[in-house]
mmCIF file of C-alpha atoms in Angstrom:
data_model
loop_
_atom_site.group_PDB
_atom_site.id
_atom_site.type_symbol
_atom_site.label_atom_id
_atom_site.label_comp_id
_atom_site.label_asym_id
_atom_site.label_seq_id
_atom_site.Cartn_x
_atom_site.Cartn_y
_atom_site.Cartn_z
ATOM 1 C CA UNK A 82 1.861 -18.344 -1.109
ATOM 2 C CA UNK A 83 3.820 -16.173 1.233
ATOM 3 C CA UNK A 84 0.874 -16.167 3.616
ATOM 4 C CA UNK A 85 2.852 -17.541 6.358
ATOM 5 C CA UNK A 86 5.681 -14.704 6.367
ATOM 6 C CA UNK A 87 3.145 -12.282 6.579
ATOM 7 C CA UNK A 88 3.248 -12.923 10.480
ATOM 8 C CA UNK A 89 6.993 -12.564 10.847
ATOM 9 C CA UNK A 90 6.804 -8.647 9.208
ATOM 10 C CA UNK A 91 5.326 -5.783 11.070
ATOM 11 C CA UNK A 92 1.546 -5.403 11.006
ATOM 12 C CA UNK A 93 0.941 -3.067 8.168
ATOM 13 C CA UNK A 94 -2.722 -2.333 7.105
ATOM 14 C CA UNK A 95 -3.479 -1.051 3.368
ATOM 15 C CA UNK A 96 -6.186 1.534 3.054
ATOM 16 C CA UNK A 97 -7.054 1.919 -0.695
ATOM 17 C CA UNK A 98 -8.737 5.413 -0.929
ATOM 18 C CA UNK A 99 -11.803 5.099 -3.571
ATOM 19 C CA UNK A 100 -14.286 7.389 -2.438
ATOM 20 C CA UNK A 101 -13.615 10.367 -4.813
ATOM 21 C CA UNK A 102 -16.066 11.622 -7.418
ATOM 22 C CA UNK A 103 -13.709 12.004 -10.489
ATOM 23 C CA UNK A 104 -15.004 15.163 -11.131
ATOM 24 C CA UNK A 105 -12.152 15.861 -13.774
ATOM 25 C CA UNK A 106 -13.498 13.065 -15.693
ATOM 26 C CA UNK A 107 -15.841 14.561 -18.190
ATOM 27 C CA UNK A 108 -17.556 10.676 -18.096
ATOM 28 C CA UNK A 109 -20.690 9.737 -16.290
ATOM 29 C CA UNK A 110 -18.680 6.422 -15.657
ATOM 30 C CA UNK A 111 -17.108 6.313 -11.916
ATOM 31 C CA UNK A 112 -13.228 6.552 -12.359
ATOM 32 C CA UNK A 113 -12.994 3.366 -10.218
ATOM 33 C CA UNK A 114 -14.791 1.380 -12.508
ATOM 34 C CA UNK A 115 -12.641 2.461 -15.491
ATOM 35 C CA UNK A 116 -11.402 -0.915 -17.380
ATOM 36 C CA UNK A 117 -7.924 -1.739 -17.502
ATOM 37 C CA UNK A 118 -6.972 -4.719 -18.895
ATOM 38 C CA UNK A 119 -10.219 -6.454 -18.667
ATOM 39 C CA UNK A 120 -11.015 -5.417 -14.840
ATOM 40 C CA UNK A 121 -12.390 -2.424 -12.953
ATOM 41 C CA UNK A 122 -9.568 -0.092 -12.093
ATOM 42 C CA UNK A 123 -10.400 -0.262 -8.221
ATOM 43 C CA UNK A 124 -10.706 -4.161 -8.269
ATOM 44 C CA UNK A 125 -7.234 -4.121 -9.964
ATOM 45 C CA UNK A 126 -5.466 -1.988 -7.386
ATOM 46 C CA UNK A 127 -7.279 -3.946 -4.448
ATOM 47 C CA UNK A 128 -5.687 -7.095 -5.922
ATOM 48 C CA UNK A 129 -2.817 -6.002 -6.153
ATOM 49 C CA UNK A 130 -2.864 -4.902 -2.551
ATOM 50 C CA UNK A 131 -3.947 -8.267 -1.530
ATOM 51 C CA UNK A 132 -1.127 -10.123 -3.401
ATOM 52 C CA UNK A 133 1.166 -7.744 -1.272
ATOM 53 C CA UNK A 134 2.509 -8.284 2.237
ATOM 54 C CA UNK A 135 0.043 -6.196 3.848
ATOM 55 C CA UNK A 136 -1.742 -7.627 6.693
ATOM 56 C CA UNK A 137 -5.192 -6.485 5.750
ATOM 57 C CA UNK A 138 -6.630 -4.156 3.182
ATOM 58 C CA UNK A 139 -9.558 -1.734 4.043
ATOM 59 C CA UNK A 140 -11.041 0.200 1.129
ATOM 60 C CA UNK A 141 -12.939 3.511 1.173
ATOM 61 C CA UNK A 142 -15.849 3.868 -1.119
ATOM 62 C CA UNK A 143 -18.053 6.992 -1.251
ATOM 63 C CA UNK A 144 -19.129 8.171 -4.770
ATOM 64 C CA UNK A 145 -21.569 5.396 -6.526
ATOM 65 C CA UNK A 146 -20.451 2.898 -3.594
ATOM 66 C CA UNK A 147 -23.191 0.722 -4.448
ATOM 67 C CA UNK A 148 -22.308 0.590 -8.191
ATOM 68 C CA UNK A 149 -18.503 -0.073 -7.066
ATOM 69 C CA UNK A 150 -19.199 -2.446 -4.195
ATOM 70 C CA UNK A 151 -20.038 -5.639 -6.282
ATOM 71 C CA UNK A 152 -16.945 -5.343 -8.216
ATOM 72 C CA UNK A 153 -15.263 -6.102 -4.797
ATOM 73 C CA UNK A 154 -17.714 -8.408 -2.887
ATOM 74 C CA UNK A 155 -15.552 -11.751 -3.555
ATOM 75 C CA UNK A 156 -12.497 -9.934 -2.253
ATOM 76 C CA UNK A 157 -11.038 -10.439 1.235
ATOM 77 C CA UNK A 158 -11.281 -6.936 2.126
ATOM 78 C CA UNK A 159 -13.002 -4.393 4.301
ATOM 79 C CA UNK A 160 -15.267 -1.839 2.950
ATOM 80 C CA UNK A 161 -16.049 1.243 4.692
ATOM 81 C CA UNK A 162 -18.232 3.563 3.176
ATOM 82 C CA UNK A 163 -17.362 7.325 3.964
ATOM 83 C CA UNK A 164 -20.402 9.577 3.480
ATOM 84 C CA UNK A 165 -18.705 12.854 3.757
ATOM 85 C CA UNK A 166 -16.486 12.230 0.653
ATOM 86 C CA UNK A 167 -17.319 15.415 -0.423
ATOM 87 C CA UNK A 168 -15.601 17.198 1.891
ATOM 88 C CA UNK A 169 -12.478 16.024 0.501
ATOM 89 C CA UNK A 170 -9.772 13.343 0.728
ATOM 90 C CA UNK A 171 -9.040 14.040 4.417
ATOM 91 C CA UNK A 172 -12.221 12.790 5.107
ATOM 92 C CA UNK A 173 -11.431 9.177 3.631
ATOM 93 C CA UNK A 174 -7.750 9.448 5.718
ATOM 94 C CA UNK A 175 -9.508 9.718 8.894
ATOM 95 C CA UNK A 176 -12.032 7.116 8.188
ATOM 96 C CA UNK A 177 -9.210 4.760 7.355
ATOM 97 C CA UNK A 178 -7.186 5.347 10.379
ATOM 98 C CA UNK A 179 -10.306 4.982 12.568
ATOM 99 C CA UNK A 180 -11.117 1.757 11.154
ATOM 100 C CA UNK A 181 -7.521 -0.096 11.601
ATOM 101 C CA UNK A 182 -6.991 -2.915 13.620
ATOM 102 C CA UNK A 183 -5.744 -2.241 16.923
ATOM 103 C CA UNK A 184 -2.762 -4.110 16.272
ATOM 104 C CA UNK A 185 -1.579 -2.263 13.282
ATOM 105 C CA UNK A 186 1.708 -0.967 13.142
ATOM 106 C CA UNK A 187 1.797 1.077 10.370
ATOM 107 C CA UNK A 188 -0.710 2.149 7.434
ATOM 108 C CA UNK A 189 -0.125 2.632 3.500
ATOM 109 C CA UNK A 190 -2.372 4.796 1.822
ATOM 110 C CA UNK A 191 -3.112 3.487 -1.618
ATOM 111 C CA UNK A 192 -4.503 5.633 -4.006
ATOM 112 C CA UNK A 193 -7.361 4.506 -6.075
ATOM 113 C CA UNK A 194 -6.299 5.799 -9.443
ATOM 114 C CA UNK A 195 -2.960 4.312 -10.291
ATOM 115 C CA UNK A 196 -3.140 1.520 -12.822
ATOM 116 C CA UNK A 197 0.156 -0.106 -12.828
ATOM 117 C CA UNK A 198 0.686 0.194 -8.977
ATOM 118 C CA UNK A 199 2.072 -3.308 -8.026
ATOM 119 C CA UNK A 200 1.972 -5.213 -4.878
ATOM 120 C CA UNK A 201 6.189 -5.305 -5.337
ATOM 121 C CA UNK A 202 6.122 -1.460 -4.683
ATOM 122 C CA UNK A 203 3.872 -2.162 -1.604
ATOM 123 C CA UNK A 204 6.203 -4.879 -0.568
ATOM 124 C CA UNK A 205 9.161 -2.270 -1.041
ATOM 125 C CA UNK A 206 7.578 -0.012 1.134
ATOM 126 C CA UNK A 207 6.830 -2.437 3.673
ATOM 127 C CA UNK A 208 10.557 -3.520 3.666
ATOM 128 C CA UNK A 209 11.951 -0.070 3.981
ATOM 129 C CA UNK A 210 9.857 0.658 7.053
ATOM 130 C CA UNK A 211 11.068 -2.721 8.697
ATOM 131 C CA UNK A 212 14.726 -2.048 7.701
ATOM 132 C CA UNK A 213 14.991 1.826 8.096
ATOM 133 C CA UNK A 214 12.510 2.229 11.399
ATOM 134 C CA UNK A 215 11.580 5.694 9.453
ATOM 135 C CA UNK A 216 8.318 6.726 10.434
ATOM 136 C CA UNK A 217 6.750 7.764 7.028
ATOM 137 C CA UNK A 218 8.136 5.880 3.739
ATOM 138 C CA UNK A 219 7.455 7.201 0.366
ATOM 139 C CA UNK A 220 8.160 5.920 -3.469
ATOM 140 C CA UNK A 221 10.058 7.943 -5.581
ATOM 141 C CA UNK A 222 11.279 8.008 -9.363
ATOM 142 C CA UNK A 223 14.449 10.127 -10.092
ATOM 143 C CA UNK A 224 12.839 13.069 -8.257
ATOM 144 C CA UNK A 225 9.239 12.805 -8.790
ATOM 145 C CA UNK A 226 7.512 11.597 -5.021
ATOM 146 C CA UNK A 227 4.722 9.827 -5.220
ATOM 147 C CA UNK A 228 2.188 7.488 -3.359
ATOM 148 C CA UNK A 229 1.127 5.047 -1.832
ATOM 149 C CA UNK A 230 2.679 6.396 1.350
ATOM 150 C CA UNK A 231 3.284 4.576 4.452
ATOM 151 C CA UNK A 232 2.982 6.120 8.080
ATOM 152 C CA UNK A 233 3.930 4.664 11.472
ATOM 153 C CA UNK A 234 1.150 4.363 13.826
ATOM 154 C CA UNK A 235 3.050 7.103 16.066
ATOM 155 C CA UNK A 236 1.818 9.588 13.528
ATOM 156 C CA UNK A 237 -1.806 8.378 13.571
ATOM 157 C CA UNK A 238 -3.157 11.199 16.105
ATOM 158 C CA UNK A 239 -1.934 13.852 13.570
ATOM 159 C CA UNK A 240 -3.423 12.537 10.555
ATOM 160 C CA UNK A 241 -6.756 12.698 12.412
ATOM 161 C CA UNK A 242 -6.334 16.232 12.371
ATOM 162 C CA UNK A 243 -5.655 17.021 8.600
ATOM 163 C CA UNK A 244 -8.509 18.820 6.683
ATOM 164 C CA UNK A 245 -10.175 19.359 3.248
ATOM 165 C CA UNK A 246 -8.651 17.934 0.122
ATOM 166 C CA UNK A 247 -5.093 16.962 1.616
ATOM 167 C CA UNK A 248 -3.701 13.639 2.243
ATOM 168 C CA UNK A 249 -0.623 13.108 4.088
ATOM 169 C CA UNK A 250 1.534 15.637 2.634
ATOM 170 C CA UNK A 251 1.375 18.191 5.359
ATOM 171 C CA UNK A 252 2.389 15.348 7.937
ATOM 172 C CA UNK A 253 5.170 14.639 5.326
ATOM 173 C CA UNK A 254 6.096 18.367 5.607
ATOM 174 C CA UNK A 255 6.085 18.387 9.408
ATOM 175 C CA UNK A 256 8.330 15.217 9.596
ATOM 176 C CA UNK A 257 10.987 15.818 6.958
ATOM 177 C CA UNK A 258 13.813 14.146 9.177
ATOM 178 C CA UNK A 259 11.265 10.793 9.546
ATOM 179 C CA UNK A 260 11.105 10.328 5.912
ATOM 180 C CA UNK A 261 12.659 7.574 3.874
ATOM 181 C CA UNK A 262 12.240 6.681 0.308
ATOM 182 C CA UNK A 263 12.046 4.145 -2.172
ATOM 183 C CA UNK A 264 13.682 4.286 -5.676
ATOM 184 C CA UNK A 265 11.504 2.883 -8.342
ATOM 185 C CA UNK A 266 13.007 1.346 -11.553
ATOM 186 C CA UNK A 267 9.882 2.875 -13.388
ATOM 187 C CA UNK A 268 7.669 5.930 -13.258
ATOM 188 C CA UNK A 269 4.725 3.600 -14.417
ATOM 189 C CA UNK A 270 3.438 2.611 -11.022
ATOM 190 C CA UNK A 271 3.365 6.090 -9.901
ATOM 191 C CA UNK A 272 1.222 7.509 -12.991
ATOM 192 C CA UNK A 273 -2.291 8.419 -12.029
ATOM 193 C CA UNK A 274 -5.732 8.958 -13.980
ATOM 194 C CA UNK A 275 -7.293 12.129 -13.008
ATOM 195 C CA UNK A 276 -8.826 13.149 -16.741
ATOM 196 C CA UNK A 277 -10.324 11.088 -19.421
ATOM 197 C CA UNK A 278 -7.186 12.315 -21.524
ATOM 198 C CA UNK A 279 -5.144 10.556 -18.833
ATOM 199 C CA UNK A 280 -6.930 7.297 -19.375
ATOM 200 C CA UNK A 281 -6.587 7.220 -23.114
ATOM 201 C CA UNK A 282 -2.531 7.977 -22.551
ATOM 202 C CA UNK A 283 -1.980 5.389 -20.066
ATOM 203 C CA UNK A 284 -4.343 2.844 -20.764
ATOM 204 C CA UNK A 285 -5.935 2.789 -24.523
ATOM 205 C CA UNK A 286 -3.310 4.070 -26.440
ATOM 206 C CA UNK A 287 -0.663 1.594 -23.993
ATOM 207 C CA UNK A 288 1.896 4.707 -24.017
ATOM 208 C CA UNK A 289 3.950 2.620 -21.563
#
């Protein structure tokens, strides 16, 4: 494994944002548990995060946390429950920042709804951060910007000020000069599941 490499690299924590209530999914099943190639979506993404060069992985749960947690219980992750998940994404971002190891030099916020996000993409963000000295790193396919987003520790105080359903986009807008991008070869890792139709298109019909 590449475990021994992790400690020569910057200390980057992954925060998997999986607290949302899947309101746009006309479906009683939590989006986090939709099956993708035989395993729940949230578990699949957590395993990709664990396979990457991240030094630790935190998972933020909220909606249906008690149903979702058993699918993650055997993984080497830290689970935090966000009781305020209904107040929007910003509440999970803030909880993630507040839960970081004090050694963390940067954080990568990993969406819980991108089925084909890979450890390779996460590693590319970490490498770009290490090589460029940029304070924010974002993946891009052609001109489409996406997630996960990496933020340097110098931006943590600002991330604690965001509100509502905003992730880090306002921070990016304030710090364009600090942004580096990673160009992806495929759009697939950036594609997310918001609706049942998205899910069918991406997973069931295998329109890859």
